[in-house]
Tab-separated table of C-alpha atoms and ligand atoms in Angstrom:
chain	number	residue	atom	x	y	z
A	540	MET	CA	0.000	0.000	0.000
A	541	GLU	CA	2.993	2.339	0.336
A	542	LYS	CA	2.848	4.998	-2.334
A	543	HIS	CA	5.527	4.934	-4.991
A	544	PHE	CA	3.976	8.032	-6.608
A	545	ILE	CA	4.402	10.236	-3.529
A	546	MET	CA	6.771	13.156	-4.087
A	547	ASN	CA	9.484	13.151	-1.441
A	548	ASN	CA	9.417	16.873	-0.785
A	549	ARG	CA	5.798	16.844	0.308
A	550	PRO	CA	5.383	17.710	3.998
A	551	ILE	CA	4.962	15.448	6.985
A	552	GLY	CA	1.610	16.175	8.621
A	553	ILE	CA	1.622	16.341	12.406
A	554	PHE	CA	-1.479	16.988	14.475
A	555	ASP	CA	-2.635	17.325	18.059
A	556	SER	CA	-5.323	19.083	20.062
A	557	GLY	CA	-3.058	22.066	20.702
A	558	LEU	CA	0.513	22.804	21.741
A	559	GLY	CA	1.455	19.253	22.774
A	560	GLY	CA	2.291	17.882	19.346
A	561	LEU	CA	4.952	20.556	18.980
A	562	THR	CA	7.116	18.312	21.169
A	563	ALA	CA	7.022	15.800	18.297
A	564	VAL	CA	7.742	18.609	15.813
A	565	MET	CA	10.836	19.595	17.795
A	566	ALA	CA	12.037	15.992	17.995
A	567	LEU	CA	11.469	15.409	14.281
A	568	ARG	CA	13.222	18.621	13.284
A	569	LYS	CA	16.298	17.490	15.226
A	570	LEU	CA	16.291	14.136	13.440
A	571	MET	CA	15.256	15.371	9.974
A	572	PRO	CA	15.853	19.126	9.716
A	573	GLU	CA	15.381	19.059	5.934
A	574	GLU	CA	11.795	17.808	6.103
A	575	ASN	CA	8.842	20.116	5.462
A	576	ILE	CA	6.249	19.954	8.219
A	577	VAL	CA	2.597	20.973	8.350
A	578	TYR	CA	1.257	21.117	11.878
A	579	PHE	CA	-2.395	21.183	12.823
A	580	ALA	CA	-3.466	22.240	16.324
A	581	ASP	CA	-7.149	21.576	16.904
A	582	SER	CA	-7.156	24.243	19.605
A	583	ALA	CA	-10.903	24.905	19.282
A	584	ARG	CA	-11.525	21.433	20.708
A	585	VAL	CA	-8.718	21.136	23.281
A	586	PRO	CA	-8.655	19.184	25.584
A	587	TYR	CA	-9.134	15.890	23.769
A	588	GLY	CA	-8.600	14.111	27.073
A	589	SER	CA	-12.128	14.858	28.257
A	590	LYS	CA	-13.836	13.602	25.065
A	591	SER	CA	-15.670	10.296	24.674
A	592	ARG	CA	-14.244	7.484	22.573
A	593	ALA	CA	-17.033	7.978	20.014
A	594	GLU	CA	-16.095	11.650	19.644
A	595	LEU	CA	-12.403	10.827	19.401
A	596	LEU	CA	-13.004	8.365	16.559
A	597	VAL	CA	-14.652	11.097	14.508
A	598	MET	CA	-12.035	13.678	15.430
A	599	ALA	CA	-9.158	11.342	14.556
A	600	ARG	CA	-10.499	10.916	11.035
A	601	GLN	CA	-11.137	14.645	10.643
A	602	ASP	CA	-7.594	15.485	11.781
A	603	LEU	CA	-6.087	12.896	9.430
A	604	ASP	CA	-8.184	14.143	6.515
A	605	PHE	CA	-7.157	17.716	7.237
A	606	VAL	CA	-3.409	17.057	7.178
A	607	ALA	CA	-3.849	14.753	4.174
A	608	SER	CA	-5.589	17.653	2.385
A	609	LEU	CA	-2.363	19.644	2.858
A	610	SER	CA	-0.553	17.041	0.719
A	611	ALA	CA	1.097	15.227	3.625
A	612	LYS	CA	3.220	12.285	2.480
A	613	ALA	CA	3.093	10.768	5.964
A	614	VAL	CA	1.530	11.647	9.303
A	615	ILE	CA	2.453	11.695	12.966
A	616	ALA	CA	-0.643	11.514	15.157
A	617	ALA	CA	1.128	13.431	17.920
A	618	CYS	CA	-1.630	12.808	20.386
A	619	GLY	CA	-1.741	9.998	22.920
A	620	THR	CA	-5.488	10.337	23.284
A	621	VAL	CA	-6.101	9.757	19.572
A	622	SER	CA	-3.365	7.120	19.349
A	623	SER	CA	-4.897	5.039	22.149
A	624	ASN	CA	-8.572	5.503	21.318
A	625	ALA	CA	-8.445	5.432	17.530
A	626	ALA	CA	-5.526	3.083	16.805
A	627	ASP	CA	-7.496	1.196	14.118
A	628	ILE	CA	-8.295	4.393	12.251
A	629	LEU	CA	-4.640	5.420	12.259
A	630	GLU	CA	-3.497	1.989	11.082
A	631	SER	CA	-6.002	1.667	8.238
A	632	TYR	CA	-5.528	5.209	6.897
A	633	PRO	CA	-4.150	5.274	3.334
A	634	LEU	CA	-0.943	7.121	4.305
A	635	PRO	CA	1.889	5.991	6.583
A	636	VAL	CA	0.607	7.168	9.987
A	637	THR	CA	2.732	6.895	13.131
A	638	GLY	CA	0.992	7.284	16.468
A	639	VAL	CA	2.632	7.823	19.837
A	640	LEU	CA	1.322	4.673	21.555
A	641	LYS	CA	3.456	1.821	20.237
A	642	PRO	CA	6.817	3.642	19.991
A	643	GLY	CA	6.403	4.880	23.580
A	644	ILE	CA	5.443	1.456	24.906
A	645	GLU	CA	8.365	-0.223	23.150
A	646	ALA	CA	10.803	2.287	24.629
A	647	MET	CA	9.336	1.714	28.107
A	648	ALA	CA	9.723	-2.042	27.736
A	649	ARG	CA	13.430	-1.525	26.981
A	650	THR	CA	14.054	0.353	30.253
A	651	PRO	CA	16.106	-1.789	32.648
A	652	GLY	CA	15.254	-3.141	36.094
A	653	SER	CA	12.321	-4.827	37.773
A	654	ALA	CA	10.740	-1.891	39.600
A	655	PRO	CA	7.190	-0.810	38.665
A	656	LEU	CA	6.692	1.162	35.444
A	657	GLY	CA	4.564	4.303	35.308
A	658	ILE	CA	2.336	5.709	32.588
A	659	ILE	CA	0.855	9.187	32.682
A	660	ALA	CA	-1.615	10.330	30.044
A	661	THR	CA	-4.960	12.066	29.624
A	662	ALA	CA	-8.138	10.783	31.272
A	663	ALA	CA	-9.453	9.441	27.948
A	664	SER	CA	-6.153	7.632	27.259
A	665	ILE	CA	-6.031	5.994	30.683
A	666	LYS	CA	-9.747	5.139	30.525
A	667	SER	CA	-9.209	3.328	27.218
A	668	GLY	CA	-6.945	0.869	29.064
A	669	VAL	CA	-4.842	0.578	25.913
A	670	PHE	CA	-1.585	1.991	27.313
A	671	ARG	CA	-1.696	-0.411	30.269
A	672	ARG	CA	-2.647	-3.398	28.141
A	673	GLU	CA	0.101	-2.781	25.611
A	674	LEU	CA	2.738	-2.288	28.308
A	675	GLU	CA	1.612	-5.471	30.106
A	676	LYS	CA	2.205	-7.337	26.860
A	677	ALA	CA	5.548	-5.659	26.135
A	678	ALA	CA	6.919	-5.910	29.689
A	679	PRO	CA	5.327	-9.025	31.190
A	680	GLY	CA	5.632	-9.329	34.942
A	681	ARG	CA	6.340	-5.651	35.575
A	682	GLN	CA	3.922	-3.884	37.911
A	683	ILE	CA	2.286	-0.928	36.142
A	684	VAL	CA	0.953	2.313	37.579
A	685	ALA	CA	-1.231	4.182	35.052
A	686	LEU	CA	-2.376	7.652	36.056
A	687	PRO	CA	-4.567	10.280	34.404
A	688	CYS	CA	-3.410	13.894	34.782
A	689	PRO	CA	-6.486	15.934	33.839
A	690	GLU	CA	-5.096	19.195	35.211
A	691	PHE	CA	-1.946	19.273	33.067
A	692	VAL	CA	-3.264	20.133	29.583
A	693	PRO	CA	-5.427	23.111	30.671
A	694	LEU	CA	-2.468	24.519	32.630
A	695	ILE	CA	-0.078	24.044	29.691
A	696	GLU	CA	-2.499	25.558	27.190
A	697	SER	CA	-2.959	28.591	29.446
A	698	GLY	CA	0.805	29.116	29.691
A	699	ARG	CA	1.253	27.993	33.320
A	700	THR	CA	4.422	26.074	32.480
A	701	ALA	CA	7.177	27.790	34.505
A	702	PRO	CA	8.786	25.101	36.705
A	703	ASP	CA	8.105	27.235	39.805
A	704	ASP	CA	4.459	28.000	38.957
A	705	PRO	CA	2.561	27.131	42.172
A	706	ALA	CA	-0.524	25.804	40.344
A	707	LEU	CA	1.671	23.554	38.219
A	708	LEU	CA	3.671	22.312	41.210
A	709	GLN	CA	0.461	21.396	43.039
A	710	ALA	CA	-1.033	19.679	40.001
A	711	VAL	CA	2.156	17.675	39.460
A	712	GLU	CA	2.178	16.527	43.073
A	713	ARG	CA	-1.531	15.632	43.035
A	714	ALA	CA	-1.218	13.585	39.859
A	715	LEU	CA	2.146	11.927	40.370
A	716	ALA	CA	2.172	11.112	44.088
A	717	PRO	CA	1.034	7.483	43.468
A	718	ALA	CA	3.825	6.963	40.894
A	719	ARG	CA	6.434	8.308	43.297
A	720	ALA	CA	5.029	6.213	46.154
A	721	ALA	CA	5.144	3.091	43.973
A	722	GLY	CA	8.842	3.703	43.244
A	723	VAL	CA	8.579	3.554	39.463
A	724	SER	CA	11.902	3.357	37.644
A	725	ALA	CA	10.574	4.862	34.404
A	726	LEU	CA	7.588	7.026	33.550
A	727	LEU	CA	6.012	7.231	30.106
A	728	LEU	CA	4.864	10.712	29.132
A	729	GLY	CA	1.904	9.304	27.201
A	730	CYS	CA	0.469	12.715	26.385
A	731	THR	CA	2.526	14.880	24.086
A	732	HIS	CA	1.747	17.992	26.095
A	733	TYR	CA	3.670	16.618	29.077
A	734	GLY	CA	7.047	17.084	27.402
A	735	ILE	CA	6.468	20.832	27.799
A	736	ILE	CA	6.502	20.440	31.606
A	737	ARG	CA	9.149	17.717	31.624
A	738	GLU	CA	11.391	19.677	33.990
A	739	SER	CA	8.664	19.903	36.641
A	740	ILE	CA	7.835	16.213	36.290
A	741	GLN	CA	11.519	15.229	36.564
A	742	ALA	CA	12.017	17.489	39.591
A	743	TYR	CA	9.084	15.882	41.395
A	744	MET	CA	9.913	12.280	40.458
A	745	GLY	CA	13.670	12.653	41.064
A	746	ASN	CA	16.591	12.214	38.695
A	747	GLY	CA	16.664	8.447	39.214
A	748	VAL	CA	13.388	8.065	37.311
A	749	GLU	CA	13.766	7.788	33.552
A	750	LEU	CA	11.217	9.874	31.652
A	751	VAL	CA	10.238	8.387	28.286
A	752	SER	CA	8.631	10.871	25.918
A	753	ALA	CA	6.077	9.225	23.639
A	754	ALA	CA	6.408	12.236	21.312
A	755	ASP	CA	10.170	11.731	20.931
A	756	CYS	CA	9.689	7.995	20.357
A	757	ALA	CA	7.047	8.662	17.679
A	758	ALA	CA	9.365	11.112	15.908
A	759	GLU	CA	12.129	8.470	15.909
A	760	GLU	CA	9.770	5.817	14.577
A	761	SER	CA	8.440	8.153	11.890
A	762	CYS	CA	12.005	8.993	10.849
A	763	ARG	CA	12.813	5.279	10.504
A	764	ARG	CA	9.679	4.668	8.431
A	765	LEU	CA	10.267	7.641	6.138
A	766	ARG	CA	13.815	6.493	5.484
A	767	SER	CA	12.832	2.899	4.836
A	768	LEU	CA	10.045	4.020	2.476
A	769	GLY	CA	12.372	6.396	0.625
A	770	LEU	CA	10.078	9.296	1.508
A	771	THR	CA	12.697	11.749	2.736
A	772	GLY	CA	13.427	15.192	1.347
A	773	GLY	CA	12.201	18.762	1.586
A	774	GLY	CA	13.244	22.319	2.315
A	775	GLY	CA	12.929	22.399	6.123
A	776	GLU	CA	9.799	24.560	6.148
A	777	CYS	CA	7.260	24.501	8.956
A	778	ARG	CA	3.670	25.641	8.356
A	779	CYS	CA	1.025	25.668	11.015
A	780	TYR	CA	-2.770	25.730	11.191
A	781	THR	CA	-5.021	26.106	14.196
A	782	SER	CA	-8.766	25.913	14.676
A	783	GLY	CA	-8.406	28.343	17.611
A	784	PRO	CA	-7.266	31.977	17.867
A	785	GLU	CA	-4.229	32.157	15.579
A	786	GLU	CA	-2.333	34.972	17.292
A	787	GLU	CA	-2.445	33.320	20.674
A	788	PHE	CA	-1.317	30.007	19.200
A	789	SER	CA	1.427	31.598	17.091
A	790	ALA	CA	2.919	33.334	20.139
A	791	ALA	CA	2.888	30.209	22.312
A	792	ALA	CA	4.201	27.975	19.517
A	793	SER	CA	6.997	30.411	18.577
A	794	ALA	CA	8.121	30.603	22.211
A	795	LEU	CA	8.268	26.819	22.431
A	796	LEU	CA	9.947	26.193	19.105
A	797	GLY	CA	12.411	29.049	19.366
A	798	PHE	CA	11.564	30.514	15.956
A	799	GLU	CA	8.740	32.645	14.544
A	800	LEU	CA	5.770	30.611	13.441
A	801	HIS	CA	2.628	32.216	12.054
A	802	ALA	CA	-0.342	29.935	12.406
A	803	GLU	CA	-3.196	30.195	9.961
A	804	HIS	CA	-6.740	29.925	11.285
A	805	VAL	CA	-9.016	27.221	9.929
A	806	PRO	CA	-12.701	26.921	10.827
A	807	PRO	CA	-13.374	24.547	13.733
A	808	MET	CA	-14.691	21.160	12.655
A	809	LYS	CA	-17.959	19.758	13.957
A	810	ILE	CA	-18.592	16.238	15.133
B	2281	LIG	N1	-1.604	16.066	23.573
B	2281	LIG	C1	-2.670	15.150	23.475
B	2281	LIG	C2	-2.301	13.785	23.973
B	2281	LIG	O1	-1.186	13.395	23.714
B	2281	LIG	C3	-4.042	15.662	23.835
B	2281	LIG	C4	-4.197	16.311	25.157
B	2281	LIG	C5	-5.589	16.855	25.327
B	2281	LIG	O2	-6.013	17.636	24.479
B	2281	LIG	O3	-6.226	16.507	26.330
B	2281	LIG	O4	-3.065	13.057	24.526
């Protein structure tokens, strides 16, 4: 099914509910700086983590169709919530689509030791049970602590990301206390937003706990696939679309990425 007629310099489409997927953009740009990227932030509908599975199935297809309409040659579904709830839709889509679920789980299974393993993700991701199930299969016998962190995405989207922000510190402690108490040796950041507050998570968990970013793992997996499919090439451009207020998104995205990015507004999609 891989497409021999795809032009190599077409962009890689990356999408998420908002700022989170930019962690995958940053990782991919480090690995493949020459690639063109189109990023879609569905900011009008953030957070995805509070949506039902039925809603997420529709939204996953809409997001894929949107980036495909921008001539994407391949896609990174840079959203743990979509990757866990709509895995079948991602897999059967007629473009090479890499989600964040499997690459993150595989990296967790490679972490050494016999201590419990932790997963943090959105409420909808944890509720799906998919992260836990996949990690149980990949790391049989390891105890698993899977925790939803519903406060993180709203804080990140509203810019409360400074490591000393009191609201963030409290939210981190509230969400992660069971993982720290369980003595996990590694913690999967199963929501792409969480990479933005990685420093706060590491500070709370301690330096002995290995943080595994599902966004980074997905970027690595996508890079491998693009190379093996001969789909590499481009001019290193990054274009961005948001279904929310474009100025707000452009400012937050530029600050994160470290270069000026002007997001274009697209009308919010309806379920
Ligand atoms: N960043 C997304 C994820 O990886 C979605 C977060 C949200 O919108 O709740 O799950």
